[in-house]
Tab-separated table of C-alpha atoms and ligand atoms in Angstrom:
chain	number	residue	atom	x	y	z
J	1	UNK	CA	-70.505	-139.781	87.557
J	2	UNK	CA	-66.964	-139.804	86.198
J	3	UNK	CA	-63.531	-139.156	87.622
J	4	UNK	CA	-62.217	-136.113	85.761
J	5	UNK	CA	-58.982	-135.380	87.592
J	6	UNK	CA	-56.325	-136.932	89.795
J	7	UNK	CA	-54.135	-134.479	91.714
J	8	UNK	CA	-51.188	-135.449	93.878
J	9	UNK	CA	-49.356	-133.677	96.697
J	10	UNK	CA	-46.275	-134.787	98.635
J	11	UNK	CA	-46.415	-133.915	102.303
J	12	UNK	CA	-43.457	-133.713	104.687
J	13	UNK	CA	-44.509	-134.793	108.183
J	14	UNK	CA	-41.837	-134.232	110.861
J	15	UNK	CA	-42.249	-136.404	113.965
J	16	UNK	CA	-42.441	-134.601	117.301
J	17	UNK	CA	-39.550	-136.795	118.515
J	18	UNK	CA	-37.541	-139.560	116.843
J	19	UNK	CA	-39.287	-142.928	116.844
J	20	UNK	CA	-37.471	-146.279	116.994
J	21	UNK	CA	-38.816	-149.763	116.596
J	22	UNK	CA	-37.438	-153.242	116.332
J	23	UNK	CA	-34.909	-152.710	119.107
J	24	UNK	CA	-33.694	-149.479	117.548
J	25	UNK	CA	-32.932	-151.127	114.205
J	26	UNK	CA	-35.419	-148.840	112.526
J	27	UNK	CA	-35.437	-145.155	113.406
J	28	UNK	CA	-37.629	-142.433	111.946
J	29	UNK	CA	-37.522	-138.651	112.260
J	30	UNK	CA	-40.074	-137.654	109.589
J	31	UNK	CA	-42.610	-139.259	107.305
J	32	UNK	CA	-43.243	-138.641	103.626
J	33	UNK	CA	-46.939	-138.787	102.829
J	34	UNK	CA	-48.928	-138.501	99.616
J	35	UNK	CA	-52.330	-136.854	99.311
J	36	UNK	CA	-54.573	-137.635	96.369
J	37	UNK	CA	-57.585	-135.627	95.244
J	38	UNK	CA	-60.122	-137.030	92.822
J	39	UNK	CA	-62.425	-134.573	91.085
J	40	UNK	CA	-65.607	-135.556	89.259
J	41	UNK	CA	-67.883	-134.208	86.561
J	42	UNK	CA	-70.642	-133.801	89.179
J	43	UNK	CA	-68.617	-131.560	91.450
J	44	UNK	CA	-67.950	-134.061	94.233
J	45	UNK	CA	-64.342	-134.240	95.397
J	46	UNK	CA	-62.722	-137.158	97.203
J	47	UNK	CA	-59.491	-137.305	99.219
J	48	UNK	CA	-57.131	-140.152	99.964
J	49	UNK	CA	-53.718	-140.504	101.584
J	50	UNK	CA	-50.869	-142.993	101.514
J	51	UNK	CA	-48.000	-142.939	104.008
J	52	UNK	CA	-46.038	-146.179	104.375
J	53	UNK	CA	-44.090	-145.202	107.575
J	54	UNK	CA	-40.754	-144.581	105.922
J	55	UNK	CA	-39.104	-146.880	103.410
J	56	UNK	CA	-37.711	-149.483	105.818
J	57	UNK	CA	-40.852	-150.657	107.602
J	58	UNK	CA	-42.652	-152.412	104.718
J	59	UNK	CA	-42.003	-153.236	101.062
J	60	UNK	CA	-43.445	-149.809	100.293
J	61	UNK	CA	-42.105	-146.276	99.983
J	62	UNK	CA	-43.600	-142.827	99.522
J	63	UNK	CA	-42.088	-142.041	96.135
J	64	UNK	CA	-43.362	-145.427	94.965
J	65	UNK	CA	-46.905	-144.214	95.608
J	66	UNK	CA	-46.343	-141.118	93.489
J	67	UNK	CA	-44.736	-143.070	90.653
J	68	UNK	CA	-47.469	-145.700	90.811
J	69	UNK	CA	-50.221	-143.127	90.595
J	70	UNK	CA	-48.777	-141.983	87.274
J	71	UNK	CA	-49.500	-145.508	86.028
J	72	UNK	CA	-52.933	-145.748	87.660
J	73	UNK	CA	-54.369	-142.332	86.843
J	74	UNK	CA	-55.070	-143.011	83.134
J	75	UNK	CA	-56.862	-146.232	84.122
J	76	UNK	CA	-59.247	-144.585	86.585
J	77	UNK	CA	-60.009	-141.348	84.722
J	78	UNK	CA	-63.519	-141.654	83.279
J	79	UNK	CA	-64.632	-144.368	85.719
J	80	UNK	CA	-67.473	-143.921	88.200
J	81	UNK	CA	-65.792	-143.582	91.628
J	82	UNK	CA	-68.883	-144.964	93.379
J	83	UNK	CA	-68.188	-148.319	91.730
J	84	UNK	CA	-65.319	-149.061	94.052
J	85	UNK	CA	-64.808	-152.686	92.974
J	86	UNK	CA	-64.823	-151.702	89.292
J	87	UNK	CA	-62.219	-149.009	89.922
J	88	UNK	CA	-60.150	-151.456	91.958
J	89	UNK	CA	-60.158	-154.065	89.206
J	90	UNK	CA	-59.105	-151.419	86.688
J	91	UNK	CA	-56.187	-150.479	88.956
J	92	UNK	CA	-55.199	-154.148	89.307
J	93	UNK	CA	-55.095	-154.536	85.524
J	94	UNK	CA	-53.088	-151.338	85.072
J	95	UNK	CA	-50.600	-152.210	87.837
J	96	UNK	CA	-50.624	-155.743	89.272
J	97	UNK	CA	-49.455	-155.929	92.878
J	98	UNK	CA	-48.231	-152.732	94.568
J	99	UNK	CA	-51.214	-152.698	96.946
J	100	UNK	CA	-50.115	-149.632	98.909
J	101	UNK	CA	-50.062	-147.540	95.730
J	102	UNK	CA	-53.762	-148.223	95.143
J	103	UNK	CA	-54.904	-147.306	98.628
J	104	UNK	CA	-55.091	-143.493	98.350
J	105	UNK	CA	-57.062	-143.604	95.089
J	106	UNK	CA	-59.352	-146.261	96.538
J	107	UNK	CA	-59.827	-144.147	99.689
J	108	UNK	CA	-60.793	-141.111	97.621
J	109	UNK	CA	-63.332	-143.218	95.693
J	110	UNK	CA	-64.943	-144.329	98.966
J	111	UNK	CA	-65.016	-140.694	100.126
J	112	UNK	CA	-66.942	-139.744	96.995
J	113	UNK	CA	-69.240	-142.796	97.126
J	114	UNK	CA	-70.237	-141.972	100.700
J	115	UNK	CA	-70.782	-138.295	99.884
J	116	UNK	CA	-72.932	-139.295	96.914
J	117	UNK	CA	-74.992	-141.569	99.178
J	118	UNK	CA	-75.307	-138.774	101.742
J	119	UNK	CA	-73.832	-141.054	104.396
J	120	UNK	CA	-70.757	-141.041	106.609
J	121	UNK	CA	-68.250	-143.534	105.269
J	122	UNK	CA	-68.758	-145.927	108.200
J	123	UNK	CA	-72.353	-146.418	107.067
J	124	UNK	CA	-71.144	-147.567	103.656
J	125	UNK	CA	-68.647	-149.937	105.251
J	126	UNK	CA	-71.297	-151.876	107.139
J	127	UNK	CA	-72.926	-149.300	109.390
J	128	UNK	CA	-72.004	-147.309	112.460
J	129	UNK	CA	-71.824	-149.501	115.552
J	130	UNK	CA	-72.478	-148.501	119.146
J	131	UNK	CA	-69.852	-146.685	121.132
J	132	UNK	CA	-66.661	-144.905	120.209
J	133	UNK	CA	-63.490	-146.456	118.821
J	134	UNK	CA	-60.807	-147.281	121.371
J	135	UNK	CA	-57.382	-145.943	120.463
J	136	UNK	CA	-54.015	-147.393	121.318
J	137	UNK	CA	-50.794	-145.537	121.874
J	138	UNK	CA	-47.620	-146.559	120.060
J	139	UNK	CA	-44.665	-146.641	122.427
J	140	UNK	CA	-41.218	-146.549	120.728
J	141	UNK	CA	-38.528	-148.952	121.878
J	142	UNK	CA	-36.228	-147.935	124.698
J	143	UNK	CA	-35.167	-148.839	128.209
J	144	UNK	CA	-37.915	-149.852	130.666
J	145	UNK	CA	-37.885	-146.361	132.166
J	146	UNK	CA	-38.007	-144.722	128.732
J	147	UNK	CA	-40.963	-146.931	127.788
J	148	UNK	CA	-42.753	-145.999	131.013
J	149	UNK	CA	-42.110	-142.307	130.425
J	150	UNK	CA	-43.772	-142.624	127.011
J	151	UNK	CA	-46.677	-144.563	128.509
J	152	UNK	CA	-47.167	-141.822	131.106
J	153	UNK	CA	-47.352	-139.243	128.292
J	154	UNK	CA	-49.958	-141.406	126.531
J	155	UNK	CA	-51.917	-141.792	129.775
J	156	UNK	CA	-52.043	-137.995	130.049
J	157	UNK	CA	-53.764	-137.994	126.638
J	158	UNK	CA	-56.346	-140.475	127.928
J	159	UNK	CA	-54.895	-143.685	126.472
J	160	UNK	CA	-55.601	-146.934	128.330
J	161	UNK	CA	-54.330	-149.257	125.607
J	162	UNK	CA	-50.654	-149.327	124.682
J	163	UNK	CA	-48.619	-151.004	121.973
J	164	UNK	CA	-45.068	-151.141	123.296
J	165	UNK	CA	-42.170	-151.876	120.983
J	166	UNK	CA	-39.866	-154.699	121.998
J	167	UNK	CA	-37.534	-156.836	119.898
J	168	UNK	CA	-33.911	-156.298	120.825
J	169	UNK	CA	-31.788	-158.359	123.154
J	170	UNK	CA	-33.944	-161.238	124.429
J	171	UNK	CA	-32.980	-160.891	128.102
J	172	UNK	CA	-33.621	-157.154	127.964
J	173	UNK	CA	-36.960	-157.789	126.251
J	174	UNK	CA	-38.014	-160.221	128.971
J	175	UNK	CA	-37.167	-157.573	131.555
J	176	UNK	CA	-39.056	-154.891	129.560
J	177	UNK	CA	-42.180	-157.023	129.206
J	178	UNK	CA	-42.271	-157.997	132.890
J	179	UNK	CA	-41.644	-154.406	133.956
J	180	UNK	CA	-44.370	-152.918	131.768
J	181	UNK	CA	-46.863	-155.619	132.721
J	182	UNK	CA	-46.292	-154.889	136.398
J	183	UNK	CA	-46.970	-151.172	135.805
J	184	UNK	CA	-50.321	-151.595	134.059
J	185	UNK	CA	-53.258	-150.252	136.028
J	186	UNK	CA	-56.730	-151.750	136.260
J	187	UNK	CA	-58.462	-151.409	132.885
J	188	UNK	CA	-55.209	-150.809	131.040
J	189	UNK	CA	-53.965	-153.079	128.307
J	190	UNK	CA	-50.554	-153.515	126.695
J	191	UNK	CA	-49.463	-155.413	123.606
J	192	UNK	CA	-45.800	-156.185	122.991
J	193	UNK	CA	-44.908	-155.561	119.355
J	194	UNK	CA	-41.585	-157.019	118.157
J	195	UNK	CA	-41.935	-155.745	114.565
J	196	UNK	CA	-40.239	-158.893	113.139
J	197	UNK	CA	-37.081	-158.436	115.202
J	198	UNK	CA	-36.646	-161.890	116.728
J	199	UNK	CA	-35.388	-165.070	115.158
J	200	UNK	CA	-37.759	-167.953	115.928
J	201	UNK	CA	-35.539	-169.313	118.706
J	202	UNK	CA	-35.314	-165.854	120.289
J	203	UNK	CA	-39.075	-165.404	120.110
J	204	UNK	CA	-39.670	-168.784	121.728
J	205	UNK	CA	-37.243	-167.915	124.526
J	206	UNK	CA	-38.744	-164.460	125.115
J	207	UNK	CA	-42.336	-165.662	125.024
J	208	UNK	CA	-41.855	-168.772	127.147
J	209	UNK	CA	-40.176	-166.674	129.826
J	210	UNK	CA	-43.251	-164.400	129.946
J	211	UNK	CA	-46.119	-166.853	129.416
J	212	UNK	CA	-47.723	-165.958	132.737
J	213	UNK	CA	-48.185	-162.332	131.638
J	214	UNK	CA	-50.704	-163.549	129.041
J	215	UNK	CA	-50.259	-160.424	126.909
J	216	UNK	CA	-50.705	-160.374	123.137
J	217	UNK	CA	-47.330	-160.454	121.363
J	218	UNK	CA	-47.312	-158.988	117.860
J	219	UNK	CA	-45.288	-159.971	114.798
J	220	UNK	CA	-42.456	-161.750	116.635
J	221	UNK	CA	-40.583	-162.794	113.470
J	222	UNK	CA	-39.957	-161.771	109.894
J	223	UNK	CA	-42.199	-164.225	108.048
J	224	UNK	CA	-45.437	-166.099	108.519
J	225	UNK	CA	-43.544	-169.418	108.313
J	226	UNK	CA	-41.285	-168.361	111.172
J	227	UNK	CA	-44.326	-167.164	113.089
J	228	UNK	CA	-45.931	-170.606	112.706
J	229	UNK	CA	-42.767	-172.250	114.044
J	230	UNK	CA	-43.024	-170.051	117.135
J	231	UNK	CA	-46.758	-170.587	117.415
J	232	UNK	CA	-46.294	-174.303	118.005
J	233	UNK	CA	-43.994	-173.694	120.959
J	234	UNK	CA	-45.641	-170.876	122.928
J	235	UNK	CA	-48.946	-170.391	124.714
J	236	UNK	CA	-49.800	-166.695	124.774
J	237	UNK	CA	-52.129	-164.996	122.271
J	238	UNK	CA	-50.338	-163.734	119.160
J	239	UNK	CA	-50.935	-160.993	116.615
J	240	UNK	CA	-49.830	-160.774	113.000
J	241	UNK	CA	-49.324	-157.386	111.424
J	242	UNK	CA	-46.593	-156.975	108.777
J	243	UNK	CA	-47.048	-160.565	107.499
J	244	UNK	CA	-50.628	-159.851	106.471
J	245	UNK	CA	-50.404	-158.217	103.066
J	246	UNK	CA	-52.711	-160.154	100.747
J	247	UNK	CA	-55.990	-162.020	100.954
J	248	UNK	CA	-53.927	-165.177	100.428
J	249	UNK	CA	-51.982	-164.335	103.609
J	250	UNK	CA	-55.221	-163.994	105.540
J	251	UNK	CA	-56.580	-167.296	104.223
J	252	UNK	CA	-53.374	-169.020	105.340
J	253	UNK	CA	-53.515	-167.307	108.740
J	254	UNK	CA	-57.045	-168.611	109.213
J	255	UNK	CA	-56.252	-172.082	107.898
J	256	UNK	CA	-53.269	-172.474	110.237
J	257	UNK	CA	-54.843	-170.806	113.278
J	258	UNK	CA	-51.794	-168.575	113.321
J	259	UNK	CA	-53.064	-165.845	115.641
J	260	UNK	CA	-55.897	-164.372	117.685
J	261	UNK	CA	-55.353	-160.794	116.479
J	262	UNK	CA	-54.373	-159.162	113.203
J	263	UNK	CA	-53.179	-155.655	112.508
J	264	UNK	CA	-55.304	-154.532	109.590
J	265	UNK	CA	-53.485	-151.546	108.134
J	266	UNK	CA	-55.354	-150.053	105.200
J	267	UNK	CA	-52.399	-149.012	103.065
J	268	UNK	CA	-50.485	-152.241	103.578
J	269	UNK	CA	-53.345	-154.454	102.368
J	270	UNK	CA	-54.200	-152.212	99.429
J	271	UNK	CA	-56.977	-149.895	100.537
J	272	UNK	CA	-60.419	-149.838	102.114
J	273	UNK	CA	-61.865	-152.129	99.422
J	274	UNK	CA	-59.542	-154.968	100.440
J	275	UNK	CA	-59.492	-154.084	104.161
J	276	UNK	CA	-63.285	-154.295	104.293
J	277	UNK	CA	-63.216	-157.798	102.782
J	278	UNK	CA	-60.517	-158.845	105.240
J	279	UNK	CA	-62.517	-157.353	108.124
J	280	UNK	CA	-65.508	-159.506	107.168
J	281	UNK	CA	-63.390	-162.634	106.830
J	282	UNK	CA	-61.709	-162.023	110.210
J	283	UNK	CA	-65.145	-161.731	111.816
J	284	UNK	CA	-66.174	-165.066	110.312
J	285	UNK	CA	-62.957	-166.617	111.638
J	286	UNK	CA	-63.236	-165.070	115.108
J	287	UNK	CA	-60.099	-162.960	114.786
J	288	UNK	CA	-59.898	-159.586	116.513
J	289	UNK	CA	-58.466	-156.620	114.635
J	290	UNK	CA	-56.473	-153.481	115.216
J	291	UNK	CA	-57.867	-151.417	112.353
J	292	UNK	CA	-55.574	-148.536	111.402
J	293	UNK	CA	-53.116	-147.354	108.795
J	294	UNK	CA	-49.369	-147.241	108.420
J	295	UNK	CA	-48.883	-143.533	109.110
J	296	UNK	CA	-49.952	-140.164	107.810
J	297	UNK	CA	-52.227	-137.349	108.823
J	298	UNK	CA	-55.700	-137.290	110.297
J	299	UNK	CA	-57.075	-137.956	106.796
J	300	UNK	CA	-55.648	-141.468	106.651
J	301	UNK	CA	-56.513	-142.091	110.311
J	302	UNK	CA	-60.097	-140.989	109.784
J	303	UNK	CA	-60.576	-143.587	107.048
J	304	UNK	CA	-59.351	-146.228	109.505
J	305	UNK	CA	-61.644	-144.971	112.249
J	306	UNK	CA	-64.608	-145.239	109.838
J	307	UNK	CA	-63.797	-148.893	109.140
J	308	UNK	CA	-63.284	-149.551	112.856
J	309	UNK	CA	-66.533	-147.757	113.675
J	310	UNK	CA	-68.310	-150.092	111.265
J	311	UNK	CA	-66.806	-153.151	112.974
J	312	UNK	CA	-68.523	-154.392	116.141
J	313	UNK	CA	-66.789	-155.131	119.392
J	314	UNK	CA	-65.157	-157.406	120.370
J	315	UNK	CA	-63.743	-157.807	116.835
J	316	UNK	CA	-62.722	-154.150	116.857
J	317	UNK	CA	-59.763	-154.015	119.211
J	318	UNK	CA	-58.027	-150.641	118.901
J	319	UNK	CA	-56.949	-148.035	116.366
J	320	UNK	CA	-53.838	-145.897	116.160
J	321	UNK	CA	-53.708	-142.185	115.308
J	322	UNK	CA	-50.331	-141.409	113.780
J	323	UNK	CA	-51.072	-137.699	114.077
J	324	UNK	CA	-50.235	-137.878	117.796
J	325	UNK	CA	-46.583	-138.294	116.693
J	326	UNK	CA	-46.512	-135.397	114.194
J	327	UNK	CA	-45.658	-131.721	114.521
J	328	UNK	CA	-48.081	-130.795	111.730
J	329	UNK	CA	-51.561	-131.855	110.703
J	330	UNK	CA	-52.872	-129.804	107.796
J	331	UNK	CA	-56.280	-131.470	107.959
J	332	UNK	CA	-59.646	-129.995	108.878
J	333	UNK	CA	-62.007	-132.020	111.040
J	334	UNK	CA	-61.776	-135.786	111.095
J	335	UNK	CA	-61.464	-138.368	113.841
J	336	UNK	CA	-59.488	-137.192	116.871
J	337	UNK	CA	-58.647	-138.430	120.331
J	338	UNK	CA	-61.560	-137.154	122.439
J	339	UNK	CA	-59.281	-136.908	125.477
J	340	UNK	CA	-60.216	-140.332	126.808
J	341	UNK	CA	-58.207	-142.352	124.291
J	342	UNK	CA	-61.216	-142.853	122.060
J	343	UNK	CA	-62.428	-141.391	118.759
J	344	UNK	CA	-65.619	-141.223	116.720
J	345	UNK	CA	-66.057	-141.423	112.980
J	346	UNK	CA	-67.329	-138.042	111.731
J	347	UNK	CA	-71.074	-137.769	111.122
J	348	UNK	CA	-70.994	-135.797	107.887
J	349	UNK	CA	-71.209	-137.549	104.490
J	350	UNK	CA	-68.013	-139.106	103.166
J	351	UNK	CA	-64.757	-139.228	105.087
J	352	UNK	CA	-65.814	-136.051	106.835
J	353	UNK	CA	-62.386	-134.513	106.606
J	354	UNK	CA	-60.200	-132.797	104.053
J	355	UNK	CA	-56.882	-130.981	103.893
J	356	UNK	CA	-56.532	-127.252	104.315
J	357	UNK	CA	-56.237	-126.746	100.581
J	358	UNK	CA	-54.666	-123.270	100.834
J	359	UNK	CA	-51.815	-124.705	102.909
J	360	UNK	CA	-51.019	-127.422	100.387
J	361	UNK	CA	-49.910	-125.214	97.530
J	362	UNK	CA	-49.907	-126.434	93.967
J	363	UNK	CA	-50.133	-130.182	93.329
J	364	UNK	CA	-46.902	-131.856	92.214
J	365	UNK	CA	-48.792	-133.827	89.567
J	366	UNK	CA	-52.183	-133.398	87.917
J	367	UNK	CA	-53.708	-135.980	85.612
J	368	UNK	CA	-56.596	-135.167	83.256
J	369	UNK	CA	-58.196	-137.167	80.412
J	370	UNK	CA	-56.139	-137.025	77.220
E	1	MG	MG1	-47.348	-153.733	114.671
């Protein structure tokens, strides 16, 4: 089987209400996503998506994906998409680094490989595990009452696991964390995500004032070095998200015992091929994972749910569906909130989801063999 075409669409995804993180430093009103379609000489079609949650969240941006695919397309045309490692190495030769650019092509290859095997993608990523995948809400930063209002909306959708954004003024953050903790009901869980906002001294102050809450605190500082400084001086469980970008980062996280939880976002680490390797390494090291992506439609989320579905509990912690924040979702099928804050990987071969092709219009770029 050979890849015979690479088609690219840009997708404007308005948020249903503005979303702030990092104490309001970063504010988003819409996302810019990229859909990629791979066609093959045997008629199978694969879909992938890349959406880096704006340009300010990570060293990644939507137009970078589209420009990068222009570089990658000639390198993958003619390759067998079922040979996911071979395709990945070809992409790494054609464009070193830029992991998020590779993710949508890699995702589409996995979609085709699973269709060709006649299996849902989760079965190619290790095998479907028991039970459904727990979802977590994503609660934008705000006053304690604003945070609670968002949590109540998430509860109405069935969510029992919340990721609440903190990371502003330290005293206000201490108040926010204590307030939210006191409002959690039996069986509910909350993680406090600072999205790199605190300096190490601020993180130490905020965490040591809330030790007794024993909640996971995510990405307190900008860098892994700063995180390790904080780690030595606090006692609660920690999570690393934005500072995990490469396999080298994960090896250092394991070597230093930096955290109990990682946020494994498919696009940020460079696609399912790399995320699967990281998943396996985290399991060996006893690290729990939030397996998800950085944004996008149900297509991107469904790929994450497949990887989560193939990861046993308790390593699989929770997964986020960005689509809950969007006003549009031009995707058919796929993994959805079942109403109880959980989702299942689709049973049909491949990703089990695809865009409504009529609604997409003409692709903005199409690459074919020269
Ligand atoms: Mg996070």
